[in-house]
């Protein structure tokens, strides 16, 4: 099994990797398909209009997650990694006023967002909770082309046939020989580390180097951290009310100002480390809630945990190096790939245990690695962090990635650091293997009621009175 570090960590926009970035990418894929020869185009037929329907979790919480906006932007040819957040409103206004989308390289297509973009809460699609259907019609309204896509978490998008192939090939992936260390479980990862004498980060690096040069890998890792760091910095400078109607105020800037004041005055604060961790995570997720530039880590809803943990390490460890940051990301990606392969990182599929729980496990592994942990201690750190998120529901109030999501990232970062610390104080021997914990998360997610899986029909989403 090989999942690149750049598949796990993708630069995009908020507020959701599965509900914003995924649908935008699906729209990009459908536009590319229209221009291709990969479908039976009738002689003389031309696409004149488009329609999109959103299903499952995308239908229930799509408005609060900006899914409709993402589809429109995607049909205008905008991509998650490159769209300018400051131009998005103007682009959408043009489409709403004209009733057309005009992606580069295409003719104008009829698309009335009020009638051609449907939030279908009654008809879920069978493959995944985040399903969407794209259709193209000729001038006479005859259907020419239809594709179903699923946004499976972390910005990943697959067609219905690709999803079936993925599920059918998971067992075969364990024998993948295209990379030197094709581990698809934590046990395989540890066995390969023992056999090779390499760290987890070194094995992950060796796998990546089959796809790119060392310079390209390091430059890419540095870009990921720069984007994470920039997101933290923006979040610490901005205040005000976040969009969406809940009137939730940003808090990271005010907390950061207080922490800086304490830092300068040398006042004793026994909660100092936790406070810095929390404010870094909140800064990221407040930016995400505002639709800013973020990095999936492994999702947007959990985007604050890993950047906060890295920034915490750099803040409190004077001997930290650039190479430490790279090794942190490589180790975290190795663990994230195992989780995604054997369970899920999608809140719509397994609840928030798959988002913040996975992020905390990845962050704990990365921190244990740069603190000198052995492979066994790193695996133990990931297991501790994930174990104590098991059963966590995804119940965003009003379908917005704000409550409880922002604070949940702060606590996820705290758990990650605690997990790494506990693991490093042991010898790596522990009772519950990471693989067992991941399988438990998968089973728990399967058993979890749909109302607790990013539909905003249960939990806090229905028990908090909106004022």
PDB file of N, CA and C in Angstrom, residues 98-133:
ATOM      1  N   UNK A  98     -25.860  35.288 -14.148  1.00  0.00           N
ATOM      2  CA  UNK A  98     -25.921  34.920 -15.561  1.00  0.00           C
ATOM      3  C   UNK A  98     -26.629  33.602 -15.830  1.00  0.00           C
ATOM      4  N   UNK A  99     -26.660  32.716 -14.812  1.00  0.00           N
ATOM      5  CA  UNK A  99     -27.227  31.390 -15.023  1.00  0.00           C
ATOM      6  C   UNK A  99     -26.357  30.519 -15.893  1.00  0.00           C
ATOM      7  N   UNK A 100     -25.066  30.807 -15.935  1.00  0.00           N
ATOM      8  CA  UNK A 100     -24.128  30.044 -16.748  1.00  0.00           C
ATOM      9  C   UNK A 100     -22.814  29.857 -15.999  1.00  0.00           C
ATOM     10  N   UNK A 101     -22.134  28.753 -16.307  1.00  0.00           N
ATOM     11  CA  UNK A 101     -20.758  28.579 -15.853  1.00  0.00           C
ATOM     12  C   UNK A 101     -19.865  28.627 -17.088  1.00  0.00           C
ATOM     13  N   UNK A 102     -18.706  29.235 -16.918  1.00  0.00           N
ATOM     14  CA  UNK A 102     -17.801  29.468 -18.062  1.00  0.00           C
ATOM     15  C   UNK A 102     -16.390  29.021 -17.715  1.00  0.00           C
ATOM     16  N   UNK A 103     -16.175  27.731 -17.569  1.00  0.00           N
ATOM     17  CA  UNK A 103     -14.829  27.255 -17.233  1.00  0.00           C
ATOM     18  C   UNK A 103     -13.876  27.458 -18.407  1.00  0.00           C
ATOM     19  N   UNK A 104     -12.596  27.744 -18.137  1.00  0.00           N
ATOM     20  CA  UNK A 104     -11.620  27.929 -19.215  1.00  0.00           C
ATOM     21  C   UNK A 104     -11.553  26.704 -20.122  1.00  0.00           C
ATOM     22  N   UNK A 105     -11.500  26.942 -21.443  1.00  0.00           N
ATOM     23  CA  UNK A 105     -11.399  25.853 -22.403  1.00  0.00           C
ATOM     24  C   UNK A 105     -12.723  25.215 -22.770  1.00  0.00           C
ATOM     25  N   UNK A 106     -13.813  25.675 -22.201  1.00  0.00           N
ATOM     26  CA  UNK A 106     -15.144  25.134 -22.459  1.00  0.00           C
ATOM     27  C   UNK A 106     -16.038  26.230 -23.016  1.00  0.00           C
ATOM     28  N   UNK A 107     -17.117  25.857 -23.715  1.00  0.00           N
ATOM     29  CA  UNK A 107     -18.163  26.829 -23.999  1.00  0.00           C
ATOM     30  C   UNK A 107     -18.933  27.137 -22.717  1.00  0.00           C
ATOM     31  N   UNK A 108     -19.755  28.133 -22.735  1.00  0.00           N
ATOM     32  CA  UNK A 108     -20.601  28.422 -21.576  1.00  0.00           C
ATOM     33  C   UNK A 108     -21.664  27.335 -21.445  1.00  0.00           C
ATOM     34  N   UNK A 109     -21.898  26.895 -20.217  1.00  0.00           N
ATOM     35  CA  UNK A 109     -22.931  25.901 -19.956  1.00  0.00           C
ATOM     36  C   UNK A 109     -24.036  26.524 -19.105  1.00  0.00           C
ATOM     37  N   UNK A 110     -25.291  26.200 -19.452  1.00  0.00           N
ATOM     38  CA  UNK A 110     -26.414  26.644 -18.628  1.00  0.00           C
ATOM     39  C   UNK A 110     -26.319  25.988 -17.247  1.00  0.00           C
ATOM     40  N   UNK A 111     -26.406  26.805 -16.219  1.00  0.00           N
ATOM     41  CA  UNK A 111     -26.394  26.278 -14.855  1.00  0.00           C
ATOM     42  C   UNK A 111     -27.003  27.317 -13.930  1.00  0.00           C
ATOM     43  N   UNK A 112     -28.245  27.065 -13.529  1.00  0.00           N
ATOM     44  CA  UNK A 112     -28.954  27.933 -12.587  1.00  0.00           C
ATOM     45  C   UNK A 112     -28.827  27.328 -11.195  1.00  0.00           C
ATOM     46  N   UNK A 113     -28.011  27.907 -10.313  1.00  0.00           N
ATOM     47  CA  UNK A 113     -27.790  27.284  -9.003  1.00  0.00           C
ATOM     48  C   UNK A 113     -29.069  26.975  -8.240  1.00  0.00           C
ATOM     49  N   UNK A 114     -30.102  27.807  -8.369  1.00  0.00           N
ATOM     50  CA  UNK A 114     -31.323  27.593  -7.588  1.00  0.00           C
ATOM     51  C   UNK A 114     -32.090  26.356  -8.030  1.00  0.00           C
ATOM     52  N   UNK A 115     -31.956  25.979  -9.292  1.00  0.00           N
ATOM     53  CA  UNK A 115     -32.716  24.830  -9.795  1.00  0.00           C
ATOM     54  C   UNK A 115     -31.831  23.662 -10.243  1.00  0.00           C
ATOM     55  N   UNK A 116     -30.591  23.951 -10.600  1.00  0.00           N
ATOM     56  CA  UNK A 116     -29.708  22.901 -11.132  1.00  0.00           C
ATOM     57  C   UNK A 116     -28.747  22.347 -10.099  1.00  0.00           C
ATOM     58  N   UNK A 117     -28.796  22.864  -8.881  1.00  0.00           N
ATOM     59  CA  UNK A 117     -27.978  22.360  -7.773  1.00  0.00           C
ATOM     60  C   UNK A 117     -28.936  21.908  -6.680  1.00  0.00           C
ATOM     61  N   UNK A 118     -29.067  20.600  -6.522  1.00  0.00           N
ATOM     62  CA  UNK A 118     -30.113  20.022  -5.673  1.00  0.00           C
ATOM     63  C   UNK A 118     -29.493  19.387  -4.435  1.00  0.00           C
ATOM     64  N   UNK A 119     -30.014  19.741  -3.261  1.00  0.00           N
ATOM     65  CA  UNK A 119     -29.625  19.118  -2.000  1.00  0.00           C
ATOM     66  C   UNK A 119     -30.671  18.043  -1.697  1.00  0.00           C
ATOM     67  N   UNK A 120     -30.391  16.807  -2.088  1.00  0.00           N
ATOM     68  CA  UNK A 120     -31.356  15.715  -1.996  1.00  0.00           C
ATOM     69  C   UNK A 120     -31.173  14.954  -0.685  1.00  0.00           C
ATOM     70  N   UNK A 121     -31.995  15.266   0.305  1.00  0.00           N
ATOM     71  CA  UNK A 121     -31.884  14.631   1.620  1.00  0.00           C
ATOM     72  C   UNK A 121     -32.618  13.295   1.693  1.00  0.00           C
ATOM     73  N   UNK A 122     -33.392  12.981   0.671  1.00  0.00           N
ATOM     74  CA  UNK A 122     -34.208  11.773   0.718  1.00  0.00           C
ATOM     75  C   UNK A 122     -33.519  10.553   0.116  1.00  0.00           C
ATOM     76  N   UNK A 123     -32.637  10.752  -0.836  1.00  0.00           N
ATOM     77  CA  UNK A 123     -32.079   9.650  -1.604  1.00  0.00           C
ATOM     78  C   UNK A 123     -30.565   9.572  -1.405  1.00  0.00           C
ATOM     79  N   UNK A 124     -30.085   8.799  -0.426  1.00  0.00           N
ATOM     80  CA  UNK A 124     -28.633   8.615  -0.302  1.00  0.00           C
ATOM     81  C   UNK A 124     -28.109   7.739  -1.422  1.00  0.00           C
ATOM     82  N   UNK A 125     -26.862   7.928  -1.775  1.00  0.00           N
ATOM     83  CA  UNK A 125     -26.225   7.064  -2.764  1.00  0.00           C
ATOM     84  C   UNK A 125     -25.536   5.914  -2.032  1.00  0.00           C
ATOM     85  N   UNK A 126     -25.472   4.731  -2.637  1.00  0.00           N
ATOM     86  CA  UNK A 126     -25.098   3.525  -1.879  1.00  0.00           C
ATOM     87  C   UNK A 126     -23.631   3.408  -1.490  1.00  0.00           C
ATOM     88  N   UNK A 127     -22.721   4.085  -2.204  1.00  0.00           N
ATOM     89  CA  UNK A 127     -21.306   3.823  -1.982  1.00  0.00           C
ATOM     90  C   UNK A 127     -20.708   4.465  -0.756  1.00  0.00           C
ATOM     91  N   UNK A 128     -21.186   5.661  -0.400  1.00  0.00           N
ATOM     92  CA  UNK A 128     -20.568   6.433   0.685  1.00  0.00           C
ATOM     93  C   UNK A 128     -21.548   7.516   1.101  1.00  0.00           C
ATOM     94  N   UNK A 129     -21.382   8.005   2.331  1.00  0.00           N
ATOM     95  CA  UNK A 129     -22.293   9.042   2.837  1.00  0.00           C
ATOM     96  C   UNK A 129     -22.150  10.363   2.089  1.00  0.00           C
ATOM     97  N   UNK A 130     -20.994  10.595   1.464  1.00  0.00           N
ATOM     98  CA  UNK A 130     -20.780  11.847   0.724  1.00  0.00           C
ATOM     99  C   UNK A 130     -20.865  11.588  -0.771  1.00  0.00           C
ATOM    100  N   UNK A 131     -22.085  11.455  -1.277  1.00  0.00           N
ATOM    101  CA  UNK A 131     -22.280  11.157  -2.685  1.00  0.00           C
ATOM    102  C   UNK A 131     -22.790  12.344  -3.466  1.00  0.00           C
ATOM    103  N   UNK A 132     -22.448  12.405  -4.747  1.00  0.00           N
ATOM    104  CA  UNK A 132     -22.937  13.487  -5.613  1.00  0.00           C
ATOM    105  C   UNK A 132     -23.025  12.988  -7.049  1.00  0.00           C
ATOM    106  N   UNK A 133     -23.990  13.532  -7.770  1.00  0.00           N
ATOM    107  CA  UNK A 133     -24.226  13.131  -9.149  1.00  0.00           C
ATOM    108  C   UNK A 133     -24.118  14.350 -10.054  1.00  0.00           C
TER     109      UNK A 133
END
